[in-house]
Coordinates of C-alpha atoms in Angstrom, one line a residue:
M1 CA 8.0 27.5 -21.8
W2 CA 11.5 28.9 -22.2
I3 CA 13.8 28.1 -19.3
P4 CA 17.1 30.0 -19.0
K5 CA 20.2 27.8 -19.4
A6 CA 21.5 29.0 -16.0
H7 CA 18.3 27.7 -14.4
N8 CA 18.7 24.3 -16.1
R9 CA 22.3 24.2 -15.1
L10 CA 21.5 24.9 -11.4
A11 CA 18.7 22.4 -11.5
R12 CA 21.1 19.7 -12.8
Q13 CA 23.7 20.6 -10.1
G14 CA 21.1 20.4 -7.4
A15 CA 19.8 17.0 -8.7
A16 CA 23.4 15.8 -8.8
A17 CA 24.1 17.0 -5.2
I18 CA 21.0 15.1 -3.9
Y19 CA 22.0 12.0 -5.8
A20 CA 25.5 12.2 -4.4
A21 CA 24.0 12.5 -0.9
F22 CA 21.8 9.5 -1.5
G23 CA 24.9 7.5 -2.7
D24 CA 26.7 8.5 0.6
Y25 CA 23.7 7.2 2.5
E26 CA 23.5 3.9 0.7
R27 CA 27.3 3.3 1.1
E28 CA 27.2 4.1 4.8
F29 CA 24.0 2.0 5.3
Q30 CA 25.5 -1.0 3.6
A31 CA 28.8 -0.6 5.6
V32 CA 27.0 -0.7 8.9
T33 CA 24.8 -3.6 7.8
R34 CA 27.7 -5.6 6.5
R35 CA 29.3 -5.6 10.0
A36 CA 26.4 -7.8 11.3
K37 CA 28.0 -11.0 9.9
V38 CA 31.3 -10.4 11.7
R39 CA 29.5 -9.4 14.9
F40 CA 27.5 -12.6 14.8
E41 CA 30.6 -14.7 14.1
Q42 CA 32.4 -13.1 17.0
R43 CA 29.4 -13.2 19.3
D44 CA 29.8 -9.4 19.7
W45 CA 26.3 -8.6 20.9
H46 CA 27.1 -5.2 22.3
G47 CA 28.7 -4.3 18.9
L48 CA 25.5 -5.4 17.1
Q49 CA 23.5 -3.2 19.5
H50 CA 25.8 -0.3 18.8
D51 CA 25.5 -0.8 15.0
A52 CA 21.7 -0.9 15.2
L53 CA 21.6 2.5 16.9
E54 CA 24.2 3.9 14.4
R55 CA 22.1 2.8 11.4
L56 CA 18.9 4.3 12.9
E57 CA 20.6 7.6 13.3
L58 CA 22.2 7.5 9.8
Y59 CA 19.3 8.7 7.6
P60 CA 18.5 12.0 9.5
R61 CA 22.2 12.7 9.7
V62 CA 22.8 12.3 6.0
I63 CA 19.6 14.2 5.1
A64 CA 20.7 17.2 7.4
R65 CA 24.1 17.2 5.6
G66 CA 22.5 17.0 2.2
V67 CA 20.1 19.8 3.0
A68 CA 22.9 22.1 4.2
E69 CA 24.8 21.4 0.9
I70 CA 21.7 22.0 -1.2
R71 CA 21.0 25.3 0.6
E72 CA 24.6 26.5 0.0
L73 CA 24.4 25.5 -3.7
L74 CA 21.0 27.1 -4.4
G75 CA 21.4 30.2 -2.3
F76 CA 18.5 32.6 -2.8
S77 CA 16.9 30.0 -5.2
E78 CA 16.5 27.5 -2.3
K79 CA 12.7 27.8 -2.2
D80 CA 12.2 28.4 -5.9
K81 CA 9.5 25.8 -6.8
K82 CA 10.0 26.2 -10.5
L83 CA 13.7 25.3 -10.0
W84 CA 12.7 22.3 -8.0
A85 CA 10.2 21.3 -10.6
T86 CA 13.1 21.2 -13.0
M87 CA 15.4 19.4 -10.5
K88 CA 12.9 16.5 -10.1
P89 CA 13.1 15.2 -13.7
A90 CA 16.8 15.8 -13.7
Y91 CA 17.1 13.6 -10.6
A92 CA 14.7 11.0 -12.1
E93 CA 17.1 10.7 -15.0
L94 CA 20.1 10.1 -12.7
I95 CA 18.4 7.4 -10.7
G96 CA 16.8 5.6 -13.7
S97 CA 19.2 2.8 -13.7
C98 CA 19.4 2.3 -9.9
Q99 CA 18.5 -1.0 -8.4
D100 CA 16.9 0.8 -5.5
I101 CA 15.1 3.5 -7.4
E102 CA 12.2 3.7 -4.9
L103 CA 14.6 4.5 -2.1
A104 CA 16.2 7.2 -4.2
E105 CA 12.8 8.8 -4.8
T106 CA 12.0 8.8 -1.1
F107 CA 15.4 10.4 -0.4
F108 CA 14.6 13.2 -2.8
N109 CA 11.3 13.7 -1.1
S110 CA 13.0 13.9 2.3
V111 CA 15.3 16.7 1.2
S112 CA 12.4 18.6 -0.5
R113 CA 10.2 18.4 2.6
R114 CA 13.0 19.7 4.7
I115 CA 13.3 22.8 2.4
F116 CA 9.5 23.3 2.0
T117 CA 6.8 23.0 4.7
T118 CA 4.5 21.2 2.3
I119 CA 1.0 20.5 3.4
G120 CA 0.0 17.1 2.0
V121 CA 2.2 16.4 -1.0
D122 CA 3.2 18.6 -3.9
P123 CA 3.8 16.3 -7.0
R124 CA 5.7 19.0 -8.8
I125 CA 8.6 18.7 -6.3
E126 CA 8.0 15.3 -4.8
F127 CA 7.7 11.7 -6.2
L128 CA 4.1 11.0 -5.3
F129 CA 3.9 7.5 -6.8
S130 CA 6.4 4.7 -7.3
D131 CA 7.2 2.3 -10.1
F132 CA 7.2 -0.5 -7.5
D133 CA 4.6 -2.7 -9.2
S134 CA 6.4 -2.6 -12.6
P135 CA 8.1 -5.9 -13.4
A136 CA 11.8 -6.3 -12.6
E137 CA 14.2 -6.1 -15.5
A138 CA 14.4 -9.4 -17.3
S139 CA 18.2 -9.1 -17.2
N140 CA 18.2 -9.3 -13.4
P141 CA 18.9 -12.7 -12.0
P142 CA 16.5 -13.9 -9.3
I143 CA 17.3 -12.5 -5.9
F144 CA 17.1 -16.0 -4.4
Q145 CA 19.2 -19.1 -4.7
T146 CA 17.3 -22.2 -5.8
Y147 CA 18.3 -25.6 -4.3
P148 CA 16.5 -28.3 -6.5
A149 CA 15.4 -31.4 -4.5
S150 CA 17.9 -34.2 -4.9
G151 CA 19.0 -36.8 -2.4
T152 CA 17.5 -36.5 1.1
L153 CA 15.9 -33.4 2.6
A154 CA 18.6 -33.4 5.3
E155 CA 21.3 -33.2 2.6
L156 CA 19.3 -30.4 0.9
I157 CA 19.1 -28.4 4.1
R158 CA 22.8 -29.1 4.8
Q159 CA 23.6 -27.3 1.5
V160 CA 21.5 -24.3 2.6
L161 CA 23.3 -24.1 5.9
A162 CA 26.8 -24.6 4.4
A163 CA 26.2 -21.9 1.9
C164 CA 26.4 -19.2 4.6
E165 CA 30.1 -19.7 4.9
F166 CA 30.4 -18.4 8.4
A167 CA 33.9 -17.8 9.8
A168 CA 32.7 -19.6 13.0
P169 CA 31.9 -23.3 12.9
F170 CA 28.6 -25.0 13.4
E171 CA 28.4 -27.0 16.6
D172 CA 27.1 -30.0 14.7
L173 CA 26.0 -29.3 11.1
D174 CA 24.8 -32.8 10.3
R175 CA 22.8 -33.1 13.5
D176 CA 21.0 -29.8 12.9
A177 CA 20.4 -30.6 9.2
H178 CA 18.7 -33.8 10.2
R179 CA 16.7 -32.1 13.0
A180 CA 15.5 -29.3 10.6
A181 CA 14.6 -31.9 7.9
R182 CA 12.4 -33.8 10.4
A183 CA 10.7 -30.6 11.4
V184 CA 9.9 -29.8 7.8
E185 CA 8.7 -33.3 7.0
R186 CA 6.4 -33.3 10.0
E187 CA 4.9 -29.9 8.9
H188 CA 4.6 -31.1 5.3
Q189 CA 2.6 -34.1 6.4
V190 CA 0.4 -32.1 8.8
A191 CA -0.4 -29.6 6.0
G192 CA -1.6 -32.6 3.9
N193 CA 0.8 -32.0 1.0
A194 CA 0.7 -35.0 -1.2
R195 CA 3.3 -33.8 -3.6
P196 CA 7.0 -34.1 -2.7
I197 CA 9.2 -31.1 -2.3
D198 CA 10.5 -29.8 -5.6
A199 CA 13.0 -27.2 -4.5
I200 CA 13.9 -24.7 -1.8
D201 CA 14.4 -21.0 -2.7
M202 CA 16.6 -19.1 -0.2
I203 CA 17.8 -15.5 0.1
P204 CA 21.6 -15.9 0.1
E205 CA 22.1 -13.1 2.5
V206 CA 21.5 -13.8 6.2
F207 CA 19.1 -11.6 8.3
Y208 CA 20.6 -10.5 11.6
R209 CA 18.9 -9.0 14.6
N210 CA 20.0 -8.9 18.2
Q211 CA 21.6 -12.3 19.0
G212 CA 19.8 -14.2 16.2
A213 CA 20.5 -14.9 12.6
Y214 CA 17.9 -16.0 10.2
L215 CA 18.0 -17.9 6.8
V216 CA 14.8 -16.9 5.0
G217 CA 13.3 -18.7 2.1
R218 CA 10.4 -20.9 0.9
I219 CA 9.7 -24.5 0.0
R220 CA 8.1 -25.2 -3.4
S221 CA 5.9 -28.3 -3.8
G222 CA 3.9 -28.2 -7.0
D223 CA 2.0 -25.0 -7.1
Q224 CA 2.1 -24.7 -3.3
V225 CA 4.6 -22.5 -1.4
M226 CA 5.6 -23.0 2.3
P227 CA 7.7 -20.4 4.2
L228 CA 11.0 -21.7 5.5
T229 CA 13.0 -19.7 8.1
L230 CA 15.9 -21.3 9.9
A231 CA 16.7 -19.4 13.1
L232 CA 20.4 -19.6 14.1
H233 CA 22.1 -18.9 17.4
H234 CA 25.8 -18.7 18.0
L235 CA 26.6 -20.4 21.3
A236 CA 29.9 -21.0 23.1
G237 CA 30.3 -24.3 21.3
G238 CA 29.4 -23.0 17.8
I239 CA 26.5 -22.0 15.6
V240 CA 23.3 -24.1 16.0
V241 CA 19.9 -24.2 14.2
D242 CA 17.7 -23.2 17.1
A243 CA 14.3 -23.3 15.3
V244 CA 12.5 -24.0 12.0
L245 CA 9.6 -21.8 11.2
L246 CA 7.2 -23.0 8.5
S247 CA 4.0 -21.0 8.6
A248 CA 3.1 -17.5 7.3
D249 CA 1.9 -16.5 10.7
E250 CA 5.2 -17.6 12.4
V251 CA 7.4 -15.8 9.9
S252 CA 5.1 -12.8 9.9
I253 CA 5.7 -12.5 13.7
I254 CA 9.5 -12.6 13.0
F255 CA 9.0 -9.6 10.6
S256 CA 6.5 -7.9 13.0
F257 CA 5.9 -4.2 13.3
T258 CA 6.7 -4.8 17.0
R259 CA 10.4 -5.8 16.4
S260 CA 13.6 -4.0 15.7
Y261 CA 14.8 -3.9 12.1
F262 CA 16.9 -6.6 10.5
H263 CA 20.4 -6.1 9.2
V264 CA 20.5 -7.8 5.8
E265 CA 22.8 -6.8 3.0
V266 CA 20.6 -6.5 -0.1
H267 CA 21.0 -4.3 -3.2
R268 CA 17.6 -4.9 -4.7
P269 CA 15.2 -4.2 -1.9
R270 CA 12.1 -4.1 -4.1
D271 CA 12.9 -7.7 -5.3
L272 CA 13.5 -8.8 -1.7
V273 CA 10.2 -7.3 -0.6
M274 CA 8.3 -9.1 -3.4
F275 CA 9.9 -12.4 -2.5
L276 CA 9.0 -12.0 1.2
K277 CA 5.4 -11.1 0.2
S278 CA 5.1 -14.3 -1.8
F279 CA 4.8 -16.2 1.4
M280 CA 3.5 -13.5 3.7
P281 CA 0.7 -12.1 1.6
R282 CA -1.1 -10.3 4.4
K283 CA 2.0 -8.4 5.4
P284 CA 1.9 -4.8 4.1
I285 CA 4.6 -3.7 1.7
A286 CA 5.4 -0.8 4.0
E287 CA 6.1 -3.1 6.9
L288 CA 8.4 -5.3 4.9
Y289 CA 10.5 -2.3 3.9
I290 CA 10.6 -1.2 7.5
A291 CA 11.6 -4.7 8.7
I292 CA 14.7 -4.7 6.5
G293 CA 15.8 -1.3 7.7
Y294 CA 14.3 1.1 5.1
N295 CA 11.9 2.7 7.5
K296 CA 11.8 6.0 5.7
H297 CA 10.7 4.3 2.4
G298 CA 8.3 2.1 4.4
K299 CA 6.7 5.4 5.7
T300 CA 6.4 6.5 2.0
E301 CA 4.6 3.2 1.1
L302 CA 2.3 3.6 4.1
Y303 CA 1.4 7.1 3.0
R304 CA 0.7 6.0 -0.5
D305 CA -1.4 3.2 0.6
L306 CA -3.4 5.5 2.9
M307 CA -4.0 8.1 0.2
Q308 CA -5.1 5.5 -2.3
H309 CA -7.4 3.9 0.2
I310 CA -9.0 7.2 1.1
D311 CA -9.6 7.8 -2.6
Q312 CA -11.3 4.4 -2.9
S313 CA -13.3 4.4 0.3
T314 CA -16.2 6.4 1.7
D315 CA -16.1 5.8 5.5
T316 CA -15.1 8.6 7.9
L317 CA -12.3 9.2 10.2
D318 CA -13.6 8.8 13.8
I319 CA -12.5 8.6 17.4
A320 CA -10.9 5.2 18.0
P321 CA -12.7 2.7 20.2
G322 CA -11.4 2.4 23.8
D323 CA -11.0 4.5 26.8
R324 CA -10.1 8.2 26.2
G325 CA -6.4 8.9 26.7
M326 CA -5.1 11.8 28.7
V327 CA -2.2 12.6 26.4
M328 CA -3.3 11.6 22.9
C329 CA -6.3 12.2 20.7
V330 CA -6.6 8.8 18.9
F331 CA -8.6 8.3 15.8
T332 CA -8.9 5.8 13.0
L333 CA -10.4 5.1 9.6
P334 CA -12.4 1.9 10.2
S335 CA -11.6 0.4 6.8
F336 CA -7.8 1.0 7.1
D337 CA -5.7 -0.9 9.7
V338 CA -3.9 2.0 11.5
V339 CA -4.6 4.5 14.2
F340 CA -3.6 8.2 14.3
K341 CA -2.3 9.8 17.5
V342 CA -2.1 13.6 18.0
I343 CA -0.7 15.0 21.2
R344 CA -3.2 17.0 23.1
D345 CA -2.6 20.7 23.9
R346 CA -2.9 20.1 27.6
F347 CA -2.7 16.9 29.7
A348 CA -5.3 16.2 32.4
Y349 CA -4.2 15.8 36.1
P350 CA -2.3 13.8 37.3
K351 CA -0.1 13.8 34.1
T352 CA 2.8 16.1 34.4
S353 CA 4.6 15.4 31.1
S354 CA 5.1 18.0 28.4
R355 CA 4.8 17.6 24.6
R356 CA 8.6 17.4 24.4
D357 CA 8.7 14.7 27.1
V358 CA 6.2 12.6 25.1
M359 CA 8.1 13.1 21.8
E360 CA 11.3 12.1 23.5
R361 CA 9.8 8.9 24.7
Y362 CA 8.6 8.1 21.2
Q363 CA 12.2 8.7 20.1
L364 CA 13.4 6.3 22.8
V365 CA 11.1 3.6 21.5
F366 CA 12.4 4.2 17.9
K367 CA 16.0 3.7 18.9
H368 CA 15.5 0.9 21.4
D369 CA 15.1 -2.9 21.0
R370 CA 11.3 -3.3 20.9
A371 CA 11.4 -7.0 21.9
G372 CA 8.3 -7.8 20.0
R373 CA 6.3 -5.8 22.5
L374 CA 6.4 -2.2 21.4
A375 CA 4.6 -1.0 18.3
D376 CA 6.6 0.7 15.6
V377 CA 5.4 4.2 15.0
Q378 CA 5.7 6.4 11.9
E379 CA 5.9 10.1 12.5
F380 CA 4.2 12.4 10.0
E381 CA 4.1 16.2 9.6
H382 CA 1.5 18.3 7.7
L383 CA -0.9 15.6 6.6
A384 CA -3.9 16.9 4.8
F385 CA -7.4 15.3 4.6
A386 CA -10.7 16.5 3.3
R387 CA -12.8 17.9 6.1
D388 CA -15.9 15.9 5.0
R389 CA -14.0 12.7 5.8
F390 CA -14.1 13.5 9.6
S391 CA -16.9 12.7 11.9
A392 CA -18.4 15.7 13.8
A393 CA -17.4 14.1 17.1
L394 CA -13.7 13.9 16.0
L395 CA -13.6 17.4 14.6
N396 CA -15.0 18.7 17.9
E397 CA -12.4 16.8 19.9
L398 CA -9.5 17.9 17.7
A399 CA -10.7 21.5 17.8
G400 CA -11.1 21.5 21.6
E401 CA -8.1 19.3 22.6
A402 CA -5.5 19.6 19.9
A403 CA -5.9 23.0 18.2
E404 CA -2.1 23.6 18.3
M405 CA -1.5 20.6 16.2
V406 CA -4.6 20.6 14.0
A407 CA -5.8 23.3 11.6
I408 CA -9.4 22.8 10.6
G409 CA -10.3 24.7 7.5
S410 CA -13.5 25.0 5.5
R411 CA -12.4 22.2 3.1
I412 CA -9.1 20.8 4.5
V413 CA -7.9 19.6 7.8
E414 CA -4.2 19.9 8.3
I415 CA -2.6 17.7 10.9
K416 CA 0.7 19.3 11.7
H417 CA 2.2 16.4 13.7
V418 CA 0.8 12.9 14.1
Y419 CA 2.0 9.4 15.0
V420 CA 0.6 6.5 12.9
E421 CA 0.8 2.9 14.0
R422 CA -1.0 -0.4 13.4
R423 CA -4.4 -0.7 14.9
M424 CA -4.8 -3.3 17.7
T425 CA -7.7 -4.2 20.0
P426 CA -7.2 -2.6 23.4
L427 CA -6.5 -5.4 25.9
N428 CA -9.2 -4.2 28.3
L429 CA -11.8 -4.4 25.5
Y430 CA -10.4 -7.7 24.3
I431 CA -10.8 -9.5 27.7
R432 CA -14.3 -8.1 28.1
E433 CA -15.5 -9.6 24.8
A434 CA -13.4 -12.7 24.5
K435 CA -14.1 -16.2 25.7
L436 CA -12.7 -16.9 29.2
S437 CA -10.0 -19.2 27.8
D438 CA -8.8 -16.6 25.3
A439 CA -9.0 -13.9 27.9
C440 CA -6.8 -15.9 30.3
K441 CA -4.3 -16.6 27.4
A442 CA -4.1 -12.9 26.7
I443 CA -3.6 -12.0 30.4
V444 CA -0.7 -14.5 30.6
D445 CA 0.8 -12.9 27.5
Y446 CA 0.3 -9.5 29.0
G447 CA 2.5 -10.6 31.9
Q448 CA 5.0 -12.0 29.4
A449 CA 5.0 -8.7 27.6
V450 CA 5.9 -6.9 30.8
R451 CA 8.8 -9.4 31.4
D452 CA 10.0 -9.1 27.8
L453 CA 10.1 -5.3 28.0
A454 CA 11.9 -5.5 31.4
A455 CA 14.5 -7.8 29.7
T456 CA 15.3 -5.0 27.3
N457 CA 15.4 -2.3 30.1
I458 CA 12.0 -0.9 29.4
F459 CA 9.4 -0.2 32.1
P460 CA 5.9 0.7 30.8
G461 CA 5.2 3.2 33.5
D462 CA 1.5 2.7 33.3
M463 CA 0.3 -0.9 33.7
L464 CA -3.4 -0.2 32.9
L465 CA -4.7 -2.8 30.5
K466 CA -6.0 -0.1 28.1
N467 CA -2.4 0.8 27.3
F468 CA -1.8 -2.6 25.8
G469 CA -3.2 -4.0 22.6
V470 CA -3.8 -7.4 21.1
T471 CA -2.6 -8.1 17.5
R472 CA -4.3 -10.3 14.9
H473 CA -1.9 -13.1 16.0
G474 CA -3.1 -12.8 19.6
R475 CA 0.1 -11.2 20.9
V476 CA -0.1 -8.5 23.6
V477 CA 1.8 -5.3 22.7
F478 CA 2.4 -2.0 24.7
Y479 CA 1.5 1.1 22.8
D480 CA 1.1 4.0 25.2
Y481 CA 4.5 5.6 25.6
D482 CA 3.9 8.8 27.6
E483 CA 5.2 7.3 30.9
L484 CA 7.6 4.7 29.5
C485 CA 11.1 4.8 31.0
L486 CA 14.2 2.7 31.5
V487 CA 14.0 0.0 34.2
T488 CA 17.4 1.2 35.5
D489 CA 16.0 4.7 36.1
C490 CA 13.4 3.4 38.5
H491 CA 13.6 2.9 42.3
F492 CA 11.5 -0.2 43.1
R493 CA 10.4 -0.3 46.7
E494 CA 8.5 -2.4 49.2
L495 CA 5.2 -0.7 50.2
P496 CA 5.8 0.4 53.8
A497 CA 3.4 -1.1 56.3
A498 CA 0.8 1.2 57.8
A499 CA 1.1 2.0 61.5
D500 CA -2.7 1.9 62.0
D501 CA -6.0 2.1 60.1
S502 CA -5.8 5.9 59.9
D503 CA -2.7 5.6 57.8
E504 CA -4.0 2.9 55.5
F505 CA -7.3 4.5 54.8
G506 CA -6.2 8.1 54.8
A507 CA -6.4 10.3 51.6
D508 CA -2.6 10.9 51.5
P509 CA 0.2 8.4 51.7
W510 CA 1.8 8.0 55.2
F511 CA 5.3 7.7 53.7
Y512 CA 7.5 9.7 51.4
V513 CA 7.3 8.8 47.7
G514 CA 10.1 10.0 45.5
P515 CA 9.7 10.9 41.8
S516 CA 11.3 7.6 40.7
D517 CA 9.7 5.4 43.4
I518 CA 7.6 2.4 42.2
F519 CA 5.8 -0.1 44.3
P520 CA 5.3 -3.3 42.3
E521 CA 2.7 -4.8 44.7
E522 CA 0.3 -2.0 43.7
F523 CA 0.4 -3.1 40.0
I524 CA -2.4 -5.6 40.5
N525 CA -4.7 -2.8 41.6
F526 CA -4.3 -1.0 38.3
M527 CA -5.0 -4.1 36.2
G528 CA -8.6 -4.3 37.3
L529 CA -8.6 -8.1 37.2
G530 CA -10.9 -10.3 39.2
G531 CA -11.9 -14.0 39.6
E532 CA -10.1 -16.4 37.3
L533 CA -8.3 -13.8 35.3
R534 CA -6.7 -12.5 38.5
E535 CA -5.8 -16.0 39.7
T536 CA -4.3 -16.8 36.2
F537 CA -2.1 -13.7 36.3
L538 CA -0.9 -14.3 39.8
K539 CA -0.1 -18.0 39.1
A540 CA 1.9 -17.2 35.9
H541 CA 3.5 -13.8 36.9
G542 CA 3.1 -13.2 40.6
E543 CA 6.8 -12.3 41.0
I544 CA 6.3 -9.2 38.8
L545 CA 4.5 -7.8 41.8
T546 CA 7.7 -7.9 43.9
P547 CA 10.6 -5.4 44.1
R548 CA 13.0 -8.3 44.2
Y549 CA 12.1 -9.3 40.6
W550 CA 12.7 -5.8 39.3
Q551 CA 15.9 -5.2 41.3
G552 CA 17.2 -8.5 39.9
I553 CA 16.5 -7.2 36.3
Q554 CA 18.2 -3.9 37.2
A555 CA 21.3 -5.7 38.5
R556 CA 21.7 -7.7 35.2
H557 CA 21.3 -4.6 33.1
R558 CA 23.8 -2.6 35.2
A559 CA 26.3 -5.5 34.8
G560 CA 26.1 -5.0 31.0
E561 CA 24.2 -8.3 30.4
L562 CA 22.1 -8.3 27.2
L563 CA 19.0 -10.4 27.6
D564 CA 17.8 -11.9 24.3
I565 CA 14.1 -12.4 23.5
I566 CA 13.3 -15.4 21.4
P567 CA 10.8 -14.3 18.8
Y568 CA 9.1 -17.7 18.3
P569 CA 7.3 -20.3 20.5
Y570 CA 9.4 -22.7 22.6
S571 CA 7.7 -25.6 20.8
R572 CA 9.4 -24.6 17.5
R573 CA 12.9 -24.9 19.1
L574 CA 14.6 -28.0 17.9
C575 CA 15.9 -28.6 21.5
S576 CA 12.3 -29.1 22.5
Q577 CA 11.6 -31.8 20.0
S578 CA 12.6 -35.5 20.1
T579 CA 15.7 -36.3 18.2

């Protein structure tokens, strides 16, 4: 087919403009990420918090700027799909030598989808598949630094720590190297590894998040690999190794979908993701990209995984197990580990929120420190599925409850707006089916989840157990955000005493209740706990039921204090182990 030269020239100009915008994004992303080292060295925790928010807001800002430029450049040809079909290979040629080609492809898709309201994916004007699984160029050096075993393990770990070259001193480098070595030796013995350690592979760049810094790598012993993550804190007396994490589960929790994104300066993200997956094999590639700050490409990987899984499976999308929510229609594909949440057209009484209110709360969660207790959510628009993959019950619910957001055709169901998150077992179902000991453990962690959220200035709003889920690691996570708010926006009060029985048992409250008033002693009534579960909760977390607890948390937040949440068990902290 003959294509006019002017058409080709405009396509190349458009591709070059998008490529330049992507370059701007990467430079700004790396500049913000690079600050984390200095922030950690200077113990500038508020600066780190500011940088985290700035980086989250960067992608949409650069995309908006790029879209405006592309519209001005293309003019009346802005929505010419033939032009965009020519732009795509021109862009592919420009990014062919990039070390982060997969991110560049996603960036192009983001611009394209802002121009066109594409239902599903149009492979003519979007990169549908990635070259992710192709082997890295042989000329690329390994992304990790190898430390061959020589001398003692403490000397080897000391080399790893010293290689960080922090401007701030370690409090006692030799002490921490010896402590860390003993922790590794104990775990090595417990795991029954007969072979000695051959080498340690470490990512040279440090992973920063909140007030912690993490050195991430692996220990090689014969054909076996053990994760090695050294958690660092910077105290008033210097930098210390706070913990050594040596199992895939422990490191996976550090990289959890319930935590804020790391700041780690890396220029070959695909290679880093593959290295991380070598010792976290169950962690989805999408989540690893998201964990290192590339959430938009993580969303792309999630979509690709979902579409490939649908092509290879036969089960149907159906209403998710658990109590019916007032705000969301929630459904799932049983063989794929996510849930889909579509906002209902109308909310049942007593809900007073609007669709906009709900979406703003999801944005708050996206920009806030999630403390390991809030599920990360990916927001999609215009997803398309074959109608025959839906159960009749789900189609009826979507048609009756979410017609504004779901278009049900004869062959295709278009979901105009949906939130996608990892599937968890609702806590109320979990404690109903679990052994009593496991149920008690979950209830204690439920209380800890509420405390951890409060420490980051988040109040769940709705304390019902059905709004919390249990992950495969047994951690309790909050996932219903429609009443979530800041602790500092609440007014925590004592429940006034009733003057007589008519007050206490009347249908209406005998005292004024303001829109921000919260009575913590009533929380226990919403939990629906009885017997040993109730006693277990009260023993571990009874103070949560008092206004004094919440008022104390408010005072600390209003004073500007940043309360850090340690993302690993106390037993893994070196200060808890004998020296």
